[in-house]
Tab-separated table of C-alpha atoms in Angstrom:
chain	number	residue	atom	x	y	z
L	12	MET	CA	9.109	74.092	-3.208
L	13	LYS	CA	12.147	76.226	-4.063
L	14	GLN	CA	10.727	78.988	-1.848
L	15	SER	CA	10.210	76.522	1.011
L	16	ILE	CA	13.824	75.401	0.762
L	17	HIS	CA	15.033	78.942	0.770
L	18	LYS	CA	13.197	79.609	4.043
L	19	LEU	CA	15.152	76.900	5.819
L	20	PRO	CA	18.098	77.724	8.113
L	21	GLN	CA	21.182	78.572	6.069
L	22	GLU	CA	23.078	75.465	7.298
L	23	LEU	CA	20.341	73.192	5.939
L	24	GLN	CA	20.242	75.098	2.682
L	25	ASN	CA	23.965	74.574	2.348
L	26	LEU	CA	23.679	70.857	2.932
L	27	ILE	CA	20.838	70.535	0.369
L	28	MET	CA	22.814	72.476	-2.200
L	29	THR	CA	25.859	70.287	-1.585
L	30	ALA	CA	23.672	67.213	-2.113
L	31	HIS	CA	22.378	68.872	-5.363
L	32	HIS	CA	26.029	69.362	-6.599
L	33	VAL	CA	26.845	65.746	-5.821
L	34	SER	CA	23.715	64.708	-7.779
L	35	VAL	CA	24.687	66.813	-10.806
L	36	ASN	CA	28.351	65.827	-10.767
L	37	LYS	CA	27.723	62.097	-10.379
L	38	LYS	CA	24.599	62.068	-12.552
L	39	ILE	CA	22.659	60.393	-9.739
L	40	PRO	CA	19.087	61.544	-9.305
L	41	ALA	CA	18.508	62.609	-5.708
L	42	TYR	CA	15.453	63.516	-3.634
L	43	LEU	CA	14.581	64.786	-0.149
L	44	VAL	CA	12.007	62.393	1.302
L	45	GLY	CA	9.872	61.408	4.258
L	46	GLY	CA	9.608	63.140	7.469
L	47	PHE	CA	11.838	66.095	6.406
L	48	VAL	CA	9.534	66.964	3.578
L	49	ARG	CA	6.420	66.581	5.854
L	50	ASP	CA	7.948	68.786	8.530
L	51	MET	CA	9.155	71.432	6.015
L	52	LEU	CA	5.522	71.705	4.657
L	53	LEU	CA	4.164	71.915	8.256
L	54	GLY	CA	6.728	74.543	9.202
L	55	VAL	CA	8.161	72.186	11.922
L	56	LYS	CA	11.882	72.303	12.650
L	57	ASN	CA	13.714	69.198	11.571
L	58	PHE	CA	17.487	69.089	11.244
L	59	ASP	CA	17.705	65.518	9.998
L	60	LEU	CA	17.737	65.231	6.182
L	61	ASP	CA	16.609	62.074	4.494
L	62	ILE	CA	17.828	61.619	0.901
L	63	VAL	CA	16.975	58.852	-1.483
L	64	VAL	CA	19.049	58.388	-4.726
L	65	GLU	CA	18.239	56.421	-7.839
L	66	GLY	CA	21.701	54.789	-8.112
L	67	ASN	CA	24.559	54.025	-5.818
L	68	GLY	CA	23.665	55.472	-2.421
L	69	ILE	CA	26.981	54.549	-0.814
L	70	ALA	CA	28.952	56.285	-3.594
L	71	PHE	CA	26.748	59.315	-3.218
L	72	ALA	CA	27.203	59.369	0.585
L	73	GLU	CA	31.008	59.050	0.290
L	74	GLU	CA	31.214	62.089	-1.891
L	75	PHE	CA	28.740	64.070	0.228
L	76	ALA	CA	30.748	63.261	3.334
L	77	ARG	CA	33.937	64.423	1.601
L	78	LYS	CA	32.462	67.774	0.549
L	79	THR	CA	30.987	68.432	4.020
L	80	SER	CA	33.821	66.969	6.102
L	81	GLY	CA	31.164	64.871	7.749
L	82	GLY	CA	31.540	61.616	9.691
L	83	LEU	CA	30.348	58.725	7.489
L	84	THR	CA	28.765	55.439	8.498
L	85	THR	CA	27.836	52.972	5.707
L	86	HIS	CA	25.601	49.916	5.631
L	87	LYS	CA	26.553	48.383	2.369
L	88	ARG	CA	24.220	45.468	2.665
L	89	PHE	CA	21.228	47.838	2.612
L	90	GLY	CA	22.737	50.536	0.452
L	91	THR	CA	22.456	53.095	3.144
L	92	ALA	CA	24.664	55.568	4.886
L	93	SER	CA	24.520	58.310	7.520
L	94	VAL	CA	26.637	61.444	7.570
L	95	ILE	CA	26.970	63.567	10.696
L	96	VAL	CA	27.888	67.215	9.894
L	97	GLY	CA	28.946	69.307	12.756
L	98	HIS	CA	27.160	68.854	16.039
L	99	SER	CA	23.626	69.374	14.848
L	100	PHE	CA	22.923	67.743	11.529
L	101	LYS	CA	22.424	64.167	10.443
L	102	VAL	CA	21.931	63.221	6.790
L	103	ASP	CA	20.648	59.747	6.022
L	104	ILE	CA	21.229	58.648	2.385
L	105	ALA	CA	19.715	55.569	0.854
L	106	THR	CA	19.459	53.820	-2.434
L	107	ALA	CA	15.961	53.790	-3.665
L	108	ARG	CA	14.354	50.394	-2.934
L	109	GLU	CA	11.233	48.451	-3.025
L	110	GLU	CA	10.048	45.945	-0.357
L	111	SER	CA	8.076	42.754	-0.239
L	112	TYR	CA	6.910	40.877	2.894
L	113	PRO	CA	7.173	37.089	2.557
L	114	PHE	CA	5.219	36.776	5.803
L	115	PRO	CA	3.216	39.166	8.002
L	116	ALA	CA	5.187	41.107	10.668
L	117	THR	CA	8.491	39.958	9.275
L	118	LEU	CA	11.371	42.059	7.925
L	119	PRO	CA	10.873	42.787	4.280
L	120	VAL	CA	12.933	41.568	1.331
L	121	VAL	CA	14.574	44.700	-0.099
L	122	THR	CA	15.724	45.266	-3.692
L	123	PRO	CA	17.090	48.399	-5.426
L	124	SER	CA	14.534	50.219	-7.371
L	125	PHE	CA	13.249	53.683	-8.371
L	126	LEU	CA	11.721	56.528	-6.415
L	127	ARG	CA	8.116	55.747	-7.112
L	128	TYR	CA	8.503	52.294	-5.557
L	129	ASP	CA	10.519	53.669	-2.663
L	130	LEU	CA	7.599	56.059	-1.859
L	131	LYS	CA	5.071	53.305	-2.265
L	132	ARG	CA	6.657	51.200	0.552
L	133	ARG	CA	6.307	53.987	3.152
L	134	ASP	CA	3.903	53.975	6.112
L	135	PHE	CA	1.550	57.001	5.536
L	136	THR	CA	0.737	59.302	2.705
L	137	ILE	CA	2.164	62.356	4.647
L	138	ASN	CA	5.450	60.577	4.782
L	139	ALA	CA	5.418	59.506	1.151
L	140	MET	CA	6.347	62.789	-0.533
L	141	ALA	CA	9.664	63.811	-2.086
L	142	ILE	CA	11.405	66.896	-3.399
L	143	ASP	CA	13.764	66.676	-6.400
L	144	ILE	CA	17.154	68.152	-5.706
L	145	GLY	CA	18.748	66.934	-8.975
L	146	ALA	CA	19.765	68.902	-11.993
L	147	LEU	CA	16.601	69.306	-14.136
L	148	HIS	CA	13.723	69.671	-11.728
L	149	PHE	CA	15.287	71.158	-8.558
L	150	GLY	CA	12.607	71.899	-5.999
L	151	ALA	CA	9.739	70.005	-7.699
L	152	CYS	CA	7.448	68.112	-5.266
L	153	ILE	CA	6.648	64.519	-6.081
L	154	ASP	CA	3.384	63.614	-4.375
L	155	LEU	CA	2.004	60.375	-5.886
L	156	TYR	CA	-0.353	59.570	-2.971
L	157	HIS	CA	-1.870	62.979	-2.161
L	158	GLY	CA	0.160	63.560	0.932
L	159	LYS	CA	-0.186	67.342	0.704
L	160	GLU	CA	-3.976	66.970	0.657
L	161	ASP	CA	-3.816	64.780	3.719
L	162	LEU	CA	-1.539	67.247	5.483
L	163	ALA	CA	-3.931	69.998	4.764
L	164	ALA	CA	-6.913	67.869	5.969
L	165	GLN	CA	-4.795	66.778	8.999
L	166	VAL	CA	-5.248	63.072	8.195
L	167	ILE	CA	-3.242	59.949	8.890
L	168	ARG	CA	-3.766	57.512	6.021
L	169	ILE	CA	-1.966	54.211	5.095
L	170	LEU	CA	-0.978	53.614	1.494
L	171	HIS	CA	-2.503	50.075	1.155
L	172	ASP	CA	-4.708	47.778	3.098
L	173	ASN	CA	-2.049	45.322	4.257
L	174	SER	CA	0.077	48.031	5.729
L	175	PHE	CA	-0.550	47.155	9.402
L	176	ILE	CA	-0.282	43.476	8.640
L	177	ASP	CA	3.071	43.734	6.795
L	178	ASP	CA	4.561	46.047	9.486
L	179	PRO	CA	2.430	46.143	12.734
L	180	THR	CA	4.792	48.754	14.265
L	181	ARG	CA	2.977	51.196	11.972
L	182	MET	CA	0.129	51.117	14.395
L	183	VAL	CA	2.291	52.706	17.035
L	184	ARG	CA	3.574	55.283	14.507
L	185	ALA	CA	0.008	56.158	13.349
L	186	ILE	CA	-0.931	56.943	16.977
L	187	ARG	CA	2.297	58.949	17.500
L	188	PHE	CA	1.809	61.134	14.487
L	189	GLU	CA	-1.902	61.571	15.192
L	190	GLN	CA	-1.264	62.846	18.671
L	191	ARG	CA	1.932	64.811	17.941
L	192	PHE	CA	0.365	66.883	15.178
L	193	GLY	CA	-3.264	66.910	16.430
L	194	PHE	CA	-4.335	65.028	13.317
L	195	HIS	CA	-6.881	62.170	13.139
L	196	ILE	CA	-6.603	58.669	11.718
L	197	GLU	CA	-8.969	58.496	8.818
L	198	PRO	CA	-11.859	56.004	9.143
L	199	HIS	CA	-10.635	53.283	6.763
L	200	THR	CA	-7.093	53.359	8.246
L	201	LEU	CA	-8.634	53.288	11.747
L	202	ARG	CA	-10.706	50.160	10.896
L	203	LEU	CA	-7.687	48.342	9.595
L	204	LEU	CA	-5.578	49.440	12.569
L	205	LYS	CA	-8.239	48.031	15.000
L	206	LYS	CA	-8.434	44.736	13.025
L	207	ALA	CA	-4.632	44.387	13.293
L	208	ALA	CA	-4.889	45.132	16.987
L	209	ARG	CA	-7.626	42.378	17.464
L	210	LEU	CA	-5.223	39.979	15.697
L	211	ARG	CA	-2.508	40.907	18.268
L	212	MET	CA	-0.157	41.670	15.356
L	213	LEU	CA	2.340	43.686	17.537
L	214	GLU	CA	3.084	40.493	19.414
L	215	LYS	CA	4.291	38.901	16.225
L	216	VAL	CA	6.894	41.536	15.496
L	217	GLN	CA	10.538	41.143	16.418
L	218	PRO	CA	10.484	42.558	20.093
L	219	GLN	CA	13.375	45.015	19.547
L	220	ARG	CA	11.432	46.771	16.743
L	221	THR	CA	8.401	47.227	18.954
L	222	ARG	CA	10.651	48.472	21.768
L	223	ASP	CA	12.247	51.074	19.473
L	224	GLU	CA	8.792	52.399	18.404
L	225	LEU	CA	7.648	52.579	22.076
L	226	ILE	CA	10.753	54.420	23.072
L	227	VAL	CA	10.138	57.006	20.358
L	228	ILE	CA	6.671	57.561	21.837
L	229	LEU	CA	8.132	57.793	25.357
L	230	LYS	CA	10.564	60.456	24.110
L	231	GLU	CA	7.746	62.698	22.828
L	232	LYS	CA	7.448	66.073	24.542
L	233	ASN	CA	4.242	65.055	26.357
L	234	PRO	CA	3.496	61.347	25.837
L	235	MET	CA	0.352	61.210	27.947
L	236	HIS	CA	-1.996	61.570	25.059
L	237	GLN	CA	-0.051	59.035	22.936
L	238	LEU	CA	-0.140	56.457	25.732
L	239	GLN	CA	-3.833	56.967	26.373
L	240	ARG	CA	-4.548	56.616	22.623
L	241	LEU	CA	-2.281	53.533	22.478
L	242	GLU	CA	-4.193	51.887	25.378
L	243	GLN	CA	-7.534	52.792	23.636
L	244	LEU	CA	-6.696	51.399	20.214
L	245	VAL	CA	-4.022	48.755	20.679
L	246	GLY	CA	-3.320	48.305	24.343
L	247	VAL	CA	0.068	47.850	25.952
L	248	SER	CA	-0.325	44.107	26.607
L	249	PHE	CA	2.212	43.467	23.782
L	250	LEU	CA	4.719	44.116	26.469
L	251	ILE	CA	3.278	41.340	28.591
L	252	ARG	CA	-0.218	39.872	28.690
L	253	GLY	CA	-2.615	41.675	31.120
L	254	LEU	CA	-0.661	44.915	31.317
L	255	ARG	CA	-2.736	48.087	30.954
L	256	PHE	CA	-2.217	51.846	31.019
L	257	THR	CA	-4.810	52.652	33.651
L	258	GLN	CA	-6.124	55.734	35.469
L	259	LYS	CA	-3.573	54.932	38.161
L	260	SER	CA	-0.826	54.906	35.476
L	261	ARG	CA	-1.926	58.314	34.234
L	262	LYS	CA	-1.757	59.776	37.748
L	263	LEU	CA	1.660	58.307	38.309
L	264	LEU	CA	2.876	59.574	34.935
L	265	ALA	CA	1.636	63.083	35.831
L	266	ALA	CA	3.587	62.869	39.153
L	267	VAL	CA	6.700	61.689	37.314
L	268	GLU	CA	6.443	64.552	34.796
L	269	LYS	CA	6.248	66.989	37.752
L	270	GLN	CA	9.321	65.497	39.404
L	271	MET	CA	11.337	65.545	36.216
L	272	SER	CA	10.475	69.161	35.740
L	273	TRP	CA	11.551	69.909	39.327
L	274	PHE	CA	14.822	68.102	38.887
L	275	ALA	CA	15.579	69.961	35.665
L	276	SER	CA	15.032	73.343	37.223
L	277	MET	CA	16.781	72.569	40.598
L	278	HIS	CA	19.673	70.458	39.374
L	279	ALA	CA	20.476	71.539	35.890
L	280	HIS	CA	24.183	71.034	36.603
L	281	ARG	CA	23.712	67.245	37.160
L	282	ARG	CA	23.510	64.535	34.586
L	283	GLN	CA	20.381	64.831	32.475
L	284	ILE	CA	17.934	62.081	33.330
L	285	ASP	CA	16.599	59.756	30.683
L	286	GLN	CA	12.958	60.896	30.723
L	287	TRP	CA	11.718	58.116	28.465
L	288	LEU	CA	13.104	55.507	30.893
L	289	MET	CA	11.174	57.025	33.801
L	290	ARG	CA	8.043	56.989	31.642
L	291	PHE	CA	8.737	53.329	30.938
L	292	MET	CA	8.957	52.700	34.653
L	293	VAL	CA	5.437	54.120	34.915
L	294	LEU	CA	4.228	51.829	32.197
L	295	ILE	CA	5.411	48.628	33.977
L	296	ASP	CA	4.869	49.812	37.534
L	297	ALA	CA	2.075	47.318	38.124
L	298	LEU	CA	4.427	44.352	37.316
L	299	ASP	CA	6.223	42.402	39.998
L	300	LEU	CA	9.997	41.917	39.814
L	301	LYS	CA	9.807	38.587	37.998
L	302	ASP	CA	7.588	39.973	35.202
L	303	THR	CA	9.716	43.100	35.019
L	304	ARG	CA	12.798	40.940	34.340
L	305	ARG	CA	10.844	39.052	31.675
L	306	VAL	CA	9.900	42.227	29.796
L	307	LEU	CA	13.432	43.651	30.006
L	308	GLU	CA	14.892	40.428	28.690
L	309	LYS	CA	12.346	39.873	25.985
L	310	PHE	CA	12.749	43.411	24.598
L	311	ALA	CA	16.550	43.362	24.958
L	312	PHE	CA	17.003	46.667	26.857
L	313	TYR	CA	20.612	47.720	27.305
L	314	ARG	CA	22.319	46.671	30.523
L	315	GLY	CA	22.546	50.172	31.952
L	316	GLU	CA	18.868	50.711	31.267
L	317	ASP	CA	17.614	47.383	32.706
L	318	LYS	CA	19.778	47.957	35.789
L	319	ARG	CA	18.218	51.264	36.557
L	320	VAL	CA	14.674	49.820	36.008
L	321	LEU	CA	15.331	46.754	38.246
L	322	ASP	CA	17.076	48.795	40.969
L	323	SER	CA	14.123	51.177	41.012
L	324	LYS	CA	11.640	48.267	41.158
L	325	LYS	CA	13.466	46.682	44.108
L	326	ALA	CA	13.766	49.924	45.983
L	327	ALA	CA	10.502	51.785	45.291
L	328	ALA	CA	7.963	50.304	47.645
L	329	ARG	CA	10.452	49.378	50.439
L	330	TYR	CA	12.445	52.611	50.498
L	331	GLU	CA	9.307	54.718	50.212
L	332	LYS	CA	8.161	53.328	53.510
L	333	ILE	CA	11.567	53.670	55.245
L	334	LEU	CA	11.885	57.199	54.100
L	335	THR	CA	8.713	58.191	55.991
L	336	SER	CA	10.703	57.971	59.247
L	337	SER	CA	11.754	61.252	60.943
L	338	ALA	CA	14.425	59.316	62.858
L	339	LEU	CA	16.584	58.709	59.857
L	340	SER	CA	20.036	60.310	59.932
L	341	ALA	CA	21.679	61.919	56.903
L	342	SER	CA	24.087	58.992	56.600
L	343	GLN	CA	21.217	56.465	56.578
L	344	VAL	CA	19.461	58.427	53.860
L	345	TYR	CA	22.732	58.523	51.960
L	346	SER	CA	23.226	54.728	52.248
L	347	LEU	CA	19.738	54.138	50.850
L	348	LEU	CA	19.822	56.543	47.975
L	349	GLU	CA	23.447	56.885	46.834
L	350	PRO	CA	23.482	53.429	45.053
L	351	LEU	CA	20.343	54.402	42.999
L	352	SER	CA	20.224	56.215	39.717
L	353	TYR	CA	18.567	59.779	39.527
L	354	GLU	CA	15.731	58.034	37.633
L	355	GLY	CA	15.137	55.592	40.506
L	356	ILE	CA	15.305	58.282	43.181
L	357	LEU	CA	12.828	60.594	41.388
L	358	PHE	CA	10.567	57.606	40.741
L	359	ILE	CA	10.328	56.956	44.506
L	360	LYS	CA	9.611	60.692	45.041
L	361	ALA	CA	6.898	60.655	42.379
L	362	ARG	CA	5.243	57.567	43.846
L	363	SER	CA	4.972	58.985	47.344
L	364	ARG	CA	2.780	61.788	48.614
L	365	HIS	CA	4.534	61.774	52.080
L	366	ALA	CA	6.158	65.133	52.771
L	367	ARG	CA	8.982	63.435	54.709
L	368	VAL	CA	9.896	61.215	51.773
L	369	HIS	CA	10.099	64.315	49.651
L	370	ALA	CA	12.142	66.160	52.241
L	371	HIS	CA	14.758	63.331	52.570
L	372	ILE	CA	15.112	62.994	48.852
L	373	GLU	CA	15.472	66.745	48.376
L	374	GLU	CA	18.075	66.914	51.130
L	375	PHE	CA	20.021	63.981	49.487
L	376	LEU	CA	19.986	65.622	46.009
L	377	GLN	CA	20.813	69.115	47.231
L	378	ARG	CA	23.415	68.358	49.965
L	379	LEU	CA	24.444	64.739	50.387
L	380	ASN	CA	24.740	63.372	46.858
L	381	GLY	CA	28.305	62.924	45.795
L	382	MET	CA	29.759	63.951	49.198
L	383	ARG	CA	33.144	62.474	49.869
L	384	THR	CA	35.635	62.467	52.653
L	385	HIS	CA	38.610	64.865	52.635
L	386	ILE	CA	40.948	62.082	53.536
L	387	SER	CA	41.776	59.089	51.326
L	388	GLY	CA	43.588	55.735	51.415
L	389	ASN	CA	46.889	57.532	51.115
L	390	ASP	CA	46.125	59.224	54.467
L	391	LEU	CA	45.374	55.887	56.093
L	392	ARG	CA	48.642	54.448	54.722
L	393	LEU	CA	50.533	57.331	56.315
L	394	LEU	CA	48.861	56.459	59.570
L	395	GLY	CA	50.352	52.954	59.331
L	396	VAL	CA	47.399	51.027	57.903
L	397	GLU	CA	48.214	48.416	55.364
L	398	PRO	CA	45.951	48.275	52.271
L	399	GLY	CA	42.983	45.973	52.809
L	400	PRO	CA	39.325	45.843	54.078
L	401	LEU	CA	40.142	48.150	57.042
L	402	TYR	CA	40.543	51.011	54.477
L	403	GLN	CA	36.926	50.828	53.379
L	404	GLN	CA	35.611	50.288	56.917
L	405	VAL	CA	37.375	53.414	58.272
L	406	LEU	CA	36.553	55.617	55.301
L	407	LYS	CA	32.875	54.557	55.353
L	408	LYS	CA	32.600	55.513	59.074
L	409	VAL	CA	34.377	58.791	58.514
L	410	LEU	CA	32.021	59.635	55.696
L	411	ALA	CA	29.002	58.798	57.816
L	412	ALA	CA	30.348	61.140	60.542
L	413	ARG	CA	30.831	63.868	57.962
L	414	LEU	CA	27.325	63.396	56.543
L	415	ASP	CA	25.809	63.620	60.075
L	416	GLY	CA	27.847	66.689	60.844
L	417	PHE	CA	30.058	65.147	63.580
L	418	VAL	CA	33.330	66.027	61.530
L	419	VAL	CA	33.694	68.958	59.089
L	420	THR	CA	37.407	69.631	58.425
L	421	ARG	CA	40.124	67.379	57.107
L	422	HIS	CA	41.877	67.640	60.511
L	423	GLU	CA	38.788	66.348	62.259
L	424	GLU	CA	38.494	63.488	59.764
L	425	LEU	CA	42.089	62.429	60.408
L	426	GLU	CA	41.559	62.519	64.176
L	427	LEU	CA	38.470	60.333	63.896
L	428	ALA	CA	40.341	57.970	61.572
L	429	ARG	CA	43.181	57.627	64.154
L	430	LYS	CA	40.617	56.735	66.843
L	431	LEU	CA	38.973	54.159	64.635
L	432	ILE	CA	42.308	52.610	63.753
L	433	VAL	CA	43.303	52.287	67.393
L	434	ARG	CA	40.015	50.564	68.235
L	435	LYS	CA	40.626	47.995	65.567
């Protein structure tokens, strides 16, 4: 494995060698583990290092952060730490541990241990390999569960029969890895996955953990296949009973992907949209407002996220109909769309096949979005207006006139403001 390490980008090699020196100096055995090892063997880029040490993981991380001038975050309760080096590299460092599950689908009881037990607790054989970066056997591959064989055979295989019962989120991960790499879930693992799905094990997991696994799928480059496979093997009713990822969902997702691509090419200077959130909107599109709120509350989405979803849900069907009108002025389009997030606006566009809806939204994004008046409250004060509600009333009408092309220059805005003040 030394040759594989030497083929990595120089920055990663430097980080690994720094970890090696910390291991030697502190006499703490250290290993590269998990997804980084898997991706290195597959030739897939992965700039996130996972290191397990047989000893004090926090002390190791503190020394590593000092040598790399990295930003350190520690979790002493779990014996883990993260070091951010520069702008591109994250290094997770953990004390080797073993886990036991007192009850199915609960968080495990964790105790410090050795590498062999740390590897045994992992989800799949392809994620249960390690590379020694210590003093004596630098570069040696530790593969106790034949992960290299399963990589070569393109197989997803669990390590023990209770895997999906202990941690049902592994069902979602199995599907994600299968579809990401073009692998297949081996027959015995597939039977156990289907059994756990029939037992509705995902519904017994702490909702936030299921949410996090779902978000990872929604962040995949092209999650269509993952979601189809998820529907086939597990379903999406763990979000709320009766929900399905249907043919209609697939068509809407394809339309959303098209609109996200359009936005990225036409509006690269604007805020990047949260693609996973738009894909989540597709997943729950069939729900009414009440059930949407239930899902968002149950799975504890962040406030900014749930607001964008709820605003989109409220606006989608109603605004889509209004935007079909050819009689809408620019200021009316602005008043409808300006309060919405880019995600909500693009979702309306994806849902509609009406050319006029698309035209209104494109005009808004290309010309109207962010338009402001030349004049401000200071100008109104100089015209003798005391601060108060009249400020906003006048500025709103001046902005509408500018949006509709009735005023263009600052001078014209001031003249209109004077007239509006006199009328008041």
